[in-house]
Amino acid sequence: MARITQERPLAGKVALVTGGSRGIGAAIARRLAGEGASVAVTYSKGADAAASLVKEIERGDGKAIAIQADAADAEAVRNAVERTVRTLGRLDVLVNNAGTIIPATV
């Protein structure tokens, strides 16, 4: 088990950031990784951005995975959680960052 230090207070923890491949979600994922967490990020369409973020985190000695999952699809989200736990061993932090639009007539 990773030792928690002041510099890396999230060492040994696992975070899942929905909509984490770009924008605010990517910034959150970078910060969590910088604090020592292993990070799973979901993306709907931005596979290249997600892969780039994972590589960036890994270059900084972090651990990250990218998972394709539409946040509007409950089954896809459930599968993302299960894959996070299966791959990274646990889930401690969930950041619900993904935005969804449900079209409706006003």
XYZ file of C-alpha atoms in Angstrom:
106
model
C 0.000 0.000 0.000
C 1.246 3.486 -0.848
C 2.372 5.693 1.991
C 0.379 8.898 2.375
C 2.540 12.009 2.594
C 1.835 15.719 2.709
C 3.068 16.009 -0.868
C 0.824 13.176 -2.102
C -2.171 12.993 0.234
C -4.164 10.819 -2.189
C -1.477 8.138 -2.566
C -3.131 4.726 -2.745
C -6.531 6.185 -3.633
C -8.423 5.753 -6.911
C -10.538 8.457 -8.522
C -13.028 8.293 -11.394
C -13.695 11.548 -13.266
C -16.646 11.495 -15.651
C -16.130 13.696 -18.681
C -12.487 13.751 -17.708
C -10.758 13.852 -21.079
C -10.760 17.629 -21.579
C -11.544 20.985 -20.027
C -12.379 21.117 -16.339
C -12.526 17.319 -16.097
C -8.986 16.950 -17.433
C -7.750 19.627 -15.024
C -9.383 17.757 -12.135
C -7.833 14.463 -13.286
C -4.380 16.071 -13.516
C -4.725 17.513 -10.018
C -5.905 14.231 -8.511
C -2.990 12.409 -10.167
C -0.604 15.087 -8.914
C -1.913 14.480 -5.401
C -1.086 10.786 -5.785
C -4.365 9.187 -6.881
C -4.663 6.682 -9.679
C -7.213 8.143 -12.083
C -9.832 6.748 -14.445
C -11.362 9.244 -16.852
C -14.454 8.700 -18.941
C -15.095 10.235 -22.313
C -17.964 10.062 -24.751
C -16.330 10.948 -28.061
C -12.836 12.309 -27.411
C -10.739 9.127 -27.530
C -7.623 10.978 -28.713
C -7.896 13.600 -25.963
C -8.435 10.879 -23.352
C -5.419 8.884 -24.567
C -3.283 12.024 -24.552
C -4.304 12.822 -20.971
C -3.517 9.276 -19.823
C -0.042 9.510 -21.404
C 0.531 12.906 -19.769
C -0.381 11.539 -16.334
C 1.811 8.470 -16.858
C 4.772 10.647 -17.905
C 4.431 12.308 -14.508
C 4.725 8.891 -12.810
C 0.962 8.651 -12.295
C -1.390 5.840 -13.172
C -4.414 6.501 -15.374
C -6.887 4.763 -17.652
C -9.448 6.076 -20.117
C -12.893 4.512 -20.463
C -15.406 5.262 -23.204
C -18.748 5.858 -21.482
C -21.689 8.129 -22.232
C -22.718 9.727 -18.920
C -26.354 9.726 -20.071
C -26.301 5.905 -20.289
C -26.676 4.315 -16.834
C -25.348 0.943 -17.998
C -22.245 2.555 -19.540
C -21.558 4.406 -16.289
C -22.042 1.224 -14.256
C -19.578 -0.550 -16.557
C -17.087 2.323 -16.147
C -17.232 1.969 -12.360
C -16.781 -1.795 -12.615
C -13.828 -1.430 -15.004
C -12.212 1.139 -12.713
C -12.433 -1.223 -9.748
C -11.309 -4.222 -11.818
C -8.310 -2.371 -13.302
C -7.231 -0.082 -10.458
C -8.390 -2.190 -7.507
C -10.898 0.102 -5.818
C -12.800 3.381 -6.070
C -12.430 6.101 -3.444
C -13.306 9.351 -5.221
C -16.021 10.026 -7.806
C -16.150 13.351 -9.648
C -19.381 13.748 -11.624
C -18.084 16.285 -14.116
C -19.692 15.116 -17.376
C -22.428 17.283 -18.779
C -25.427 15.837 -20.540
C -28.142 17.447 -22.583
C -31.605 15.989 -22.722
C -33.498 17.679 -25.559
C -36.990 18.795 -24.659
C -39.587 21.236 -25.858
C -40.121 24.210 -23.586
